[in-house]
XYZ file of N, CA and C in Angstrom:
558
model
N 28.984 -71.553 -74.283
C 28.571 -69.245 -73.825
C 29.383 -69.657 -72.462
N 30.027 -68.398 -72.193
C 30.791 -68.588 -70.630
C 29.926 -67.595 -69.790
N 29.481 -67.811 -68.683
C 29.013 -67.133 -67.510
C 30.072 -66.366 -66.750
N 29.636 -65.212 -66.628
C 30.187 -64.300 -65.845
C 29.183 -63.959 -64.854
N 29.652 -64.146 -63.035
C 28.851 -63.317 -62.116
C 29.441 -62.245 -61.704
N 27.841 -60.914 -62.231
C 28.606 -59.551 -62.194
C 27.534 -59.079 -61.816
N 27.717 -57.903 -61.652
C 26.792 -56.844 -60.860
C 26.080 -55.858 -62.027
N 24.759 -55.340 -61.353
C 23.811 -55.043 -63.095
C 23.585 -53.593 -62.359
N 23.969 -52.490 -62.464
C 23.650 -51.351 -61.761
C 22.021 -50.771 -62.379
N 21.099 -50.383 -60.816
C 20.123 -49.894 -61.425
C 20.083 -48.823 -60.071
N 18.960 -47.877 -59.643
C 18.885 -46.863 -58.902
C 18.933 -45.709 -59.784
N 18.819 -44.340 -59.372
C 19.507 -43.506 -60.242
C 20.529 -42.787 -59.964
N 21.066 -41.462 -60.288
C 22.436 -41.042 -60.661
C 22.417 -40.495 -59.347
N 23.825 -40.771 -58.719
C 24.347 -40.637 -57.645
C 23.595 -41.876 -56.358
N 22.998 -42.487 -56.980
C 22.292 -43.143 -55.780
C 22.214 -44.397 -56.735
N 23.627 -45.380 -56.591
C 23.797 -46.543 -56.919
C 23.475 -47.938 -56.635
N 22.849 -48.776 -57.348
C 22.037 -49.868 -56.407
C 22.131 -51.384 -57.328
N 23.164 -52.063 -56.892
C 22.893 -53.082 -57.621
C 22.781 -54.229 -57.820
N 22.446 -55.232 -58.626
C 21.725 -56.990 -58.902
C 23.091 -57.052 -58.937
N 23.375 -58.348 -58.086
C 23.863 -59.655 -58.907
C 23.503 -60.404 -59.295
N 23.846 -60.709 -60.197
C 23.476 -61.381 -61.858
C 24.682 -62.185 -61.643
N 24.229 -63.398 -62.705
C 24.748 -64.799 -63.535
C 24.646 -64.200 -64.968
N 25.160 -64.077 -66.183
C 25.234 -63.526 -67.143
C 25.713 -63.990 -67.818
N 25.642 -63.984 -69.438
C 26.277 -64.241 -70.576
C 27.237 -63.588 -70.553
N 28.378 -63.330 -70.639
C 29.646 -62.759 -70.829
C 29.294 -61.624 -72.135
N 28.994 -61.901 -73.141
C 28.464 -61.418 -73.930
C 27.859 -60.565 -74.150
N 26.519 -60.359 -73.239
C 25.602 -59.738 -72.957
C 25.599 -58.168 -72.605
N 25.177 -57.355 -72.433
C 25.696 -55.624 -71.746
C 25.501 -55.505 -70.424
N 25.948 -54.561 -69.668
C 25.979 -55.040 -68.383
C 24.910 -54.293 -67.569
N 23.348 -53.914 -68.181
C 22.423 -53.892 -68.097
C 21.355 -54.907 -68.311
N 21.820 -55.522 -69.185
C 21.368 -56.469 -70.150
C 20.933 -57.498 -69.663
N 20.740 -58.509 -70.487
C 19.807 -59.672 -70.480
C 20.313 -60.445 -69.152
N 20.016 -61.540 -68.208
C 21.012 -61.719 -67.870
C 20.120 -63.439 -67.287
N 20.516 -64.755 -66.778
C 20.701 -65.746 -66.541
C 19.599 -65.955 -65.277
N 20.317 -65.525 -64.345
C 19.282 -65.366 -62.636
C 20.225 -64.611 -61.843
N 19.261 -63.914 -61.430
C 19.646 -63.274 -60.129
C 20.063 -64.106 -59.001
N 21.478 -63.309 -58.500
C 21.673 -63.529 -57.260
C 21.532 -63.104 -56.206
N 21.461 -61.621 -56.024
C 21.047 -61.003 -54.834
C 21.173 -59.754 -55.352
N 21.629 -58.622 -54.415
C 21.581 -57.315 -54.470
C 22.592 -56.536 -53.586
N 22.940 -55.651 -53.932
C 24.234 -54.980 -53.312
C 24.123 -53.615 -53.607
N 24.050 -52.648 -51.757
C 23.621 -51.709 -51.964
C 24.802 -50.993 -51.597
N 25.742 -50.114 -52.147
C 27.159 -49.120 -51.405
C 26.534 -48.276 -50.775
N 24.803 -47.717 -51.187
C 24.975 -46.345 -49.835
C 25.256 -46.070 -48.914
N 24.854 -47.612 -47.920
C 24.684 -47.457 -46.662
C 25.930 -48.137 -45.545
N 26.315 -47.734 -44.644
C 27.438 -47.582 -43.831
C 27.420 -48.967 -43.069
N 27.920 -50.193 -42.812
C 28.324 -50.880 -43.663
C 27.771 -51.084 -45.133
N 28.018 -51.154 -46.394
C 27.182 -51.464 -47.131
C 26.530 -52.714 -47.177
N 25.052 -53.063 -47.759
C 23.917 -53.533 -47.222
C 24.369 -54.676 -48.709
N 24.643 -56.068 -48.146
C 24.931 -57.247 -49.245
C 23.735 -58.264 -49.264
N 22.775 -58.590 -49.898
C 21.541 -59.696 -49.546
C 22.438 -60.765 -50.525
N 22.592 -61.785 -50.177
C 22.887 -62.843 -51.230
C 22.546 -64.308 -50.807
N 22.226 -65.005 -52.373
C 21.321 -66.280 -51.661
C 23.393 -67.308 -52.115
N 23.298 -67.563 -50.908
C 24.256 -68.002 -50.827
C 24.691 -69.680 -51.742
N 23.565 -70.293 -51.740
C 23.403 -71.106 -52.441
C 23.089 -71.364 -53.903
N 22.780 -70.549 -54.412
C 22.849 -70.020 -55.481
C 23.786 -70.109 -55.993
N 24.730 -68.708 -55.842
C 25.775 -68.224 -56.571
C 27.358 -69.519 -56.283
N 26.597 -70.259 -55.020
C 27.964 -71.025 -54.706
C 27.704 -72.408 -56.150
N 26.562 -72.375 -56.657
C 25.972 -73.488 -57.762
C 26.520 -73.021 -58.958
N 26.313 -71.823 -59.515
C 26.984 -71.213 -60.255
C 27.916 -70.884 -60.353
N 29.271 -70.678 -59.156
C 30.645 -71.325 -58.833
C 30.830 -72.440 -59.338
N 30.127 -73.380 -58.897
C 30.160 -74.993 -59.572
C 30.395 -75.313 -60.808
N 29.525 -74.550 -61.522
C 28.913 -74.809 -62.972
C 30.111 -73.969 -63.877
N 30.896 -73.136 -63.411
C 32.049 -72.714 -64.358
C 31.613 -70.678 -64.379
N 31.062 -70.492 -63.635
C 30.817 -69.037 -63.936
C 31.813 -67.630 -63.214
N 32.421 -66.978 -64.322
C 33.548 -66.669 -63.403
C 32.973 -65.166 -63.034
N 33.607 -65.278 -61.726
C 32.916 -63.548 -61.225
C 34.029 -62.382 -61.709
N 33.716 -61.611 -62.002
C 33.948 -60.482 -61.685
C 35.265 -59.921 -60.521
N 36.118 -58.859 -60.466
C 36.670 -58.357 -59.278
C 35.759 -58.485 -58.096
N 34.796 -56.955 -58.488
C 33.731 -56.661 -57.862
C 33.222 -57.835 -57.214
N 31.903 -58.462 -58.232
C 31.371 -59.734 -57.818
C 32.177 -60.550 -56.767
N 33.529 -60.483 -57.082
C 34.020 -61.638 -56.425
C 34.488 -61.439 -54.594
N 35.229 -60.164 -54.841
C 34.735 -59.459 -53.159
C 33.657 -59.369 -52.367
N 32.524 -59.184 -53.274
C 31.517 -59.654 -52.311
C 30.867 -60.637 -52.195
N 31.018 -61.746 -54.017
C 30.940 -63.745 -52.964
C 31.915 -63.926 -51.538
N 33.264 -63.218 -51.826
C 34.204 -63.444 -50.886
C 33.810 -62.840 -49.420
N 33.090 -61.645 -49.381
C 32.436 -60.890 -48.222
C 31.604 -61.692 -47.489
N 30.855 -62.891 -48.540
C 29.347 -63.314 -47.942
C 30.323 -64.464 -47.839
N 31.149 -65.157 -47.663
C 31.332 -66.504 -47.479
C 31.468 -67.270 -48.744
N 30.462 -67.036 -49.947
C 30.925 -67.854 -51.074
C 31.702 -68.837 -51.779
N 32.358 -68.079 -51.916
C 34.045 -68.396 -52.113
C 34.387 -69.392 -51.027
N 34.377 -69.527 -49.904
C 34.797 -70.195 -49.058
C 33.898 -71.333 -49.195
N 32.725 -71.298 -49.033
C 32.143 -72.447 -49.429
C 31.953 -73.142 -50.710
N 32.779 -72.567 -51.611
C 33.249 -72.672 -52.747
C 33.864 -74.328 -52.626
N 35.077 -73.634 -52.166
C 36.688 -74.270 -51.855
C 36.422 -75.109 -50.691
N 35.287 -75.279 -49.598
C 34.919 -76.434 -48.657
C 34.264 -77.437 -49.390
N 33.460 -77.112 -50.302
C 32.919 -78.029 -51.238
C 33.823 -78.855 -52.105
N 34.583 -78.350 -52.524
C 36.046 -78.943 -53.435
C 36.598 -79.875 -52.869
N 36.971 -79.225 -51.396
C 37.740 -80.808 -50.435
C 36.702 -81.489 -49.742
N 35.312 -81.672 -49.944
C 34.291 -82.507 -49.928
C 34.516 -83.537 -50.895
N 34.631 -82.666 -52.403
C 34.389 -83.688 -53.562
C 35.757 -84.966 -53.920
N 37.087 -83.910 -52.354
C 38.554 -84.617 -53.248
C 38.622 -85.475 -51.999
N 37.326 -86.065 -50.675
C 37.411 -86.724 -49.733
C 38.362 -86.276 -49.022
N 38.988 -84.916 -48.698
C 39.576 -84.027 -47.691
C 38.658 -83.929 -46.415
N 37.358 -83.448 -46.247
C 36.838 -83.406 -45.559
C 35.773 -83.945 -45.210
N 34.583 -83.735 -44.533
C 33.162 -84.359 -44.865
C 32.331 -83.328 -44.828
N 30.995 -84.099 -44.777
C 30.001 -82.451 -45.023
C 29.930 -81.617 -43.719
N 29.705 -82.499 -42.545
C 29.713 -81.794 -41.417
C 31.472 -80.708 -40.833
N 32.419 -81.229 -40.895
C 33.403 -80.404 -40.778
C 33.330 -79.156 -41.802
N 33.038 -79.060 -43.265
C 32.826 -77.626 -43.932
C 31.570 -77.702 -43.375
N 30.592 -77.604 -42.743
C 29.091 -77.083 -42.323
C 29.857 -76.294 -41.246
N 30.712 -76.837 -40.297
C 31.053 -76.453 -38.690
C 32.261 -74.958 -39.071
N 33.057 -75.440 -40.144
C 34.200 -74.405 -41.026
C 33.503 -73.320 -40.884
N 32.894 -73.440 -41.831
C 31.836 -72.370 -42.766
C 31.135 -71.174 -41.914
N 30.193 -71.962 -40.839
C 29.586 -71.252 -39.356
C 30.167 -70.593 -38.505
N 31.553 -71.325 -37.971
C 32.166 -70.552 -37.401
C 33.030 -69.038 -38.238
N 33.346 -69.341 -39.733
C 33.521 -67.963 -40.395
C 32.378 -67.126 -40.409
N 31.260 -67.342 -40.892
C 30.228 -66.919 -40.674
C 29.891 -65.751 -39.179
N 30.421 -66.619 -38.367
C 29.797 -65.624 -36.930
C 30.599 -65.120 -36.700
N 32.217 -65.485 -36.893
C 33.190 -64.618 -36.507
C 33.037 -63.129 -38.048
N 32.920 -63.469 -38.780
C 32.369 -61.945 -39.577
C 31.071 -61.448 -39.687
N 30.002 -62.111 -39.299
C 29.092 -61.424 -38.525
C 29.368 -60.740 -37.358
N 29.882 -61.012 -36.381
C 30.948 -60.426 -35.111
C 31.392 -59.190 -35.443
N 32.258 -59.063 -36.555
C 33.109 -57.844 -37.011
C 32.314 -56.478 -36.912
N 31.404 -57.078 -38.621
C 29.730 -56.506 -38.983
C 28.942 -55.902 -38.250
N 28.740 -56.705 -36.808
C 28.130 -56.071 -35.472
C 28.604 -54.507 -35.071
N 30.110 -55.244 -34.712
C 31.070 -54.539 -34.242
C 31.147 -52.982 -34.700
N 31.347 -52.742 -36.333
C 31.446 -51.939 -37.043
C 30.227 -50.799 -36.845
N 29.038 -51.241 -37.159
C 27.838 -50.605 -36.826
C 27.679 -50.305 -35.473
N 27.921 -50.962 -34.416
C 28.100 -50.651 -32.852
C 28.982 -49.408 -32.937
N 29.698 -49.734 -33.390
C 31.634 -48.782 -33.804
C 30.830 -47.092 -34.057
N 29.844 -47.372 -35.523
C 29.663 -45.996 -35.843
C 28.394 -45.700 -34.991
N 27.518 -46.217 -34.688
C 26.489 -45.689 -34.089
C 26.636 -45.064 -32.604
N 27.965 -45.474 -31.954
C 28.770 -44.715 -30.990
C 29.128 -43.415 -31.132
N 29.977 -43.307 -32.665
C 30.420 -42.301 -33.222
C 29.879 -41.100 -33.270
N 28.143 -41.678 -33.768
C 27.242 -40.805 -34.231
C 26.559 -40.316 -33.185
N 26.569 -40.991 -32.263
C 26.150 -40.492 -31.002
C 27.159 -39.992 -29.982
N 28.154 -39.904 -29.818
C 28.807 -38.433 -29.692
C 29.612 -37.834 -30.316
N 29.001 -38.077 -31.197
C 29.143 -36.048 -32.290
C 28.050 -35.531 -31.438
N 26.832 -36.635 -31.500
C 25.610 -35.610 -31.749
C 25.778 -35.188 -29.799
N 26.119 -35.647 -29.199
C 26.203 -35.086 -27.944
C 27.348 -34.542 -27.780
N 28.356 -34.751 -28.775
C 29.815 -33.567 -27.978
C 29.038 -31.762 -29.203
N 28.147 -31.871 -29.956
C 27.477 -31.023 -30.854
C 26.441 -30.388 -30.004
N 25.609 -31.064 -28.894
C 24.335 -30.385 -27.986
C 25.875 -29.997 -26.774
N 26.643 -29.944 -26.258
C 27.246 -30.015 -25.136
C 27.876 -28.144 -25.547
N 28.125 -28.202 -27.438
C 28.706 -27.073 -27.665
C 27.742 -26.032 -27.800
N 26.443 -26.548 -28.390
C 25.522 -25.668 -28.233
C 24.765 -25.429 -27.123
N 24.693 -25.986 -26.285
C 24.936 -25.106 -24.354
C 25.532 -24.447 -23.949
N 26.869 -24.306 -24.499
C 28.051 -23.586 -23.847
C 27.924 -22.213 -24.407
N 27.524 -21.973 -25.533
C 27.485 -21.170 -26.388
C 26.234 -20.786 -25.850
N 25.198 -20.988 -25.833
C 23.551 -20.259 -25.285
C 23.988 -19.982 -24.138
N 24.974 -20.685 -22.791
C 24.859 -20.109 -21.733
C 25.905 -18.975 -21.818
N 26.934 -19.040 -22.661
C 27.393 -17.494 -22.775
C 26.784 -16.575 -23.498
N 26.164 -16.799 -24.560
C 25.009 -15.836 -24.760
C 24.178 -15.235 -23.879
N 23.882 -16.175 -22.791
C 22.975 -15.289 -21.526
C 23.351 -14.243 -21.248
N 25.052 -15.344 -20.262
C 25.985 -14.776 -20.227
C 26.111 -12.670 -20.110
N 26.097 -12.577 -21.430
C 26.680 -11.673 -22.309
C 25.434 -10.726 -21.966
N 24.640 -11.277 -22.162
C 22.863 -10.400 -22.255
C 22.593 -10.291 -20.618
N 22.960 -10.540 -19.946
C 22.665 -10.389 -18.375
C 23.648 -9.533 -17.789
N 24.844 -9.401 -18.687
C 26.264 -8.424 -18.912
C 25.589 -7.371 -19.243
N 25.014 -7.204 -20.570
C 25.021 -5.873 -20.860
C 23.492 -5.150 -20.500
N 22.751 -6.421 -19.970
C 21.771 -5.333 -19.181
C 22.130 -4.857 -17.456
N 22.765 -5.841 -17.018
C 23.550 -5.275 -15.634
C 24.492 -3.544 -16.220
N 25.211 -3.949 -16.886
C 25.811 -2.509 -17.382
C 24.944 -1.670 -17.862
N 23.953 -1.767 -18.922
C 22.644 -0.494 -18.947
C 22.006 -0.123 -17.934
N 21.544 -0.785 -16.612
C 21.298 -0.256 -15.624
C 22.043 0.341 -15.181
N 23.279 0.095 -14.918
C 24.442 0.669 -13.789
C 24.772 2.038 -14.610
N 24.746 2.062 -16.264
C 25.025 3.090 -16.693
C 23.898 3.869 -16.195
N 22.401 3.889 -16.366
C 21.041 4.919 -16.523
C 21.230 5.029 -14.566
N 21.775 4.133 -13.756
C 21.679 4.505 -12.077
C 22.131 6.080 -12.567
N 24.248 5.886 -12.693
C 24.431 7.263 -12.352
C 23.479 8.751 -12.692
N 23.031 8.596 -14.265
C 22.382 9.314 -14.480
C 20.994 9.767 -13.995
N 20.512 9.139 -13.241
C 19.438 9.105 -12.680
C 19.731 9.503 -11.259
N 20.669 9.013 -10.763
C 21.025 9.892 -9.395
C 21.135 11.351 -9.373
N 22.308 11.748 -10.287
C 22.621 13.061 -11.058
C 21.426 13.618 -11.128
N 20.236 13.062 -11.707
C 19.317 14.243 -12.168
C 18.318 14.256 -10.940
N 18.369 12.982 -9.817
C 17.871 13.670 -8.719
C 18.343 14.716 -7.946
N 19.721 14.545 -8.244
C 20.545 15.789 -7.374
C 20.450 17.044 -7.836
N 20.133 17.115 -8.887
C 20.119 18.337 -9.611
C 18.334 18.664 -8.914
N 17.964 18.106 -9.075
C 16.151 19.155 -9.352
C 16.418 18.848 -7.370
N 17.176 17.796 -6.311
C 17.196 18.469 -4.812
C 18.038 20.215 -4.939
N 19.139 19.832 -5.806
C 20.001 20.832 -5.255
C 19.184 22.109 -5.895
N 18.117 22.447 -6.840
C 17.003 23.740 -7.505
C 16.177 23.341 -6.054
N 15.873 22.543 -5.670
C 14.537 22.485 -4.734
C 15.376 23.080 -2.838
N 16.443 23.382 -3.173
C 17.046 23.301 -1.646
C 16.504 24.853 -1.463
N 17.473 26.010 -2.451
C 17.234 27.094 -2.353
C 15.870 27.236 -2.348
N 15.074 26.991 -3.131
C 13.343 27.536 -2.871
C 12.970 27.041 -2.299
N 13.430 25.759 -1.217
C 13.263 25.491 0.062
C 13.475 26.694 1.257
N 14.876 26.936 1.124
C 15.275 27.946 2.170
C 14.816 29.454 1.931
N 14.247 29.684 0.434
C 14.158 31.377 0.398
C 12.086 30.568 1.065
N 11.314 29.562 0.905
C 10.136 29.650 2.028
C 10.546 29.842 3.058
N 11.522 29.245 3.569
C 11.919 28.932 5.344
C 12.051 30.414 5.820
N 12.272 31.329 5.005
C 13.132 32.711 5.382
C 11.944 33.540 5.450
N 10.558 32.971 4.461
C 9.393 33.816 4.094
C 8.784 33.497 5.359
N 8.614 32.373 5.979
C 7.835 31.998 6.810
C 8.500 32.357 8.041
N 9.917 32.585 8.437
C 10.028 32.957 9.400
C 10.325 34.561 9.711
N 9.988 35.261 8.757
C 9.865 36.956 8.351
C 8.585 37.462 9.098
């Protein structure tokens, strides 16, 4: 029986979620499996991968062949490196302490890269949010300025009309007042 380390699809349509499993090569994609090794969620950025490193390495020691995608996931999490270092220990090229220190150094560097990517994404999201907020403030300021200008124009347009009406009323009252003055003098 040949064993494959592969992905088993779960989740709903358009939102895939995968289990990383060791399964018989003859079984269906989502069918019977021998052991669940971890999970893979490509919906997040960066993708979330939970992997039991020891189980994955044990299956690799037993001869399980990973599929291309599973191989990329195992490489990303360091399972292939650990498998390689264990081979060096069996041959006598390395001691267990040297292999553990190399793996720990690699895992630290990988964790640093992932954390910097997460920080970069968070910063980019915050910058985009701040930029959108600034643009919204500019639009609101322009809208308020336009409203104030329109109100000032309306007041200015109404003011000459009122002054003309006042002038007309005064012009009508002036002859009447002159007639009253003439009558009073006579």
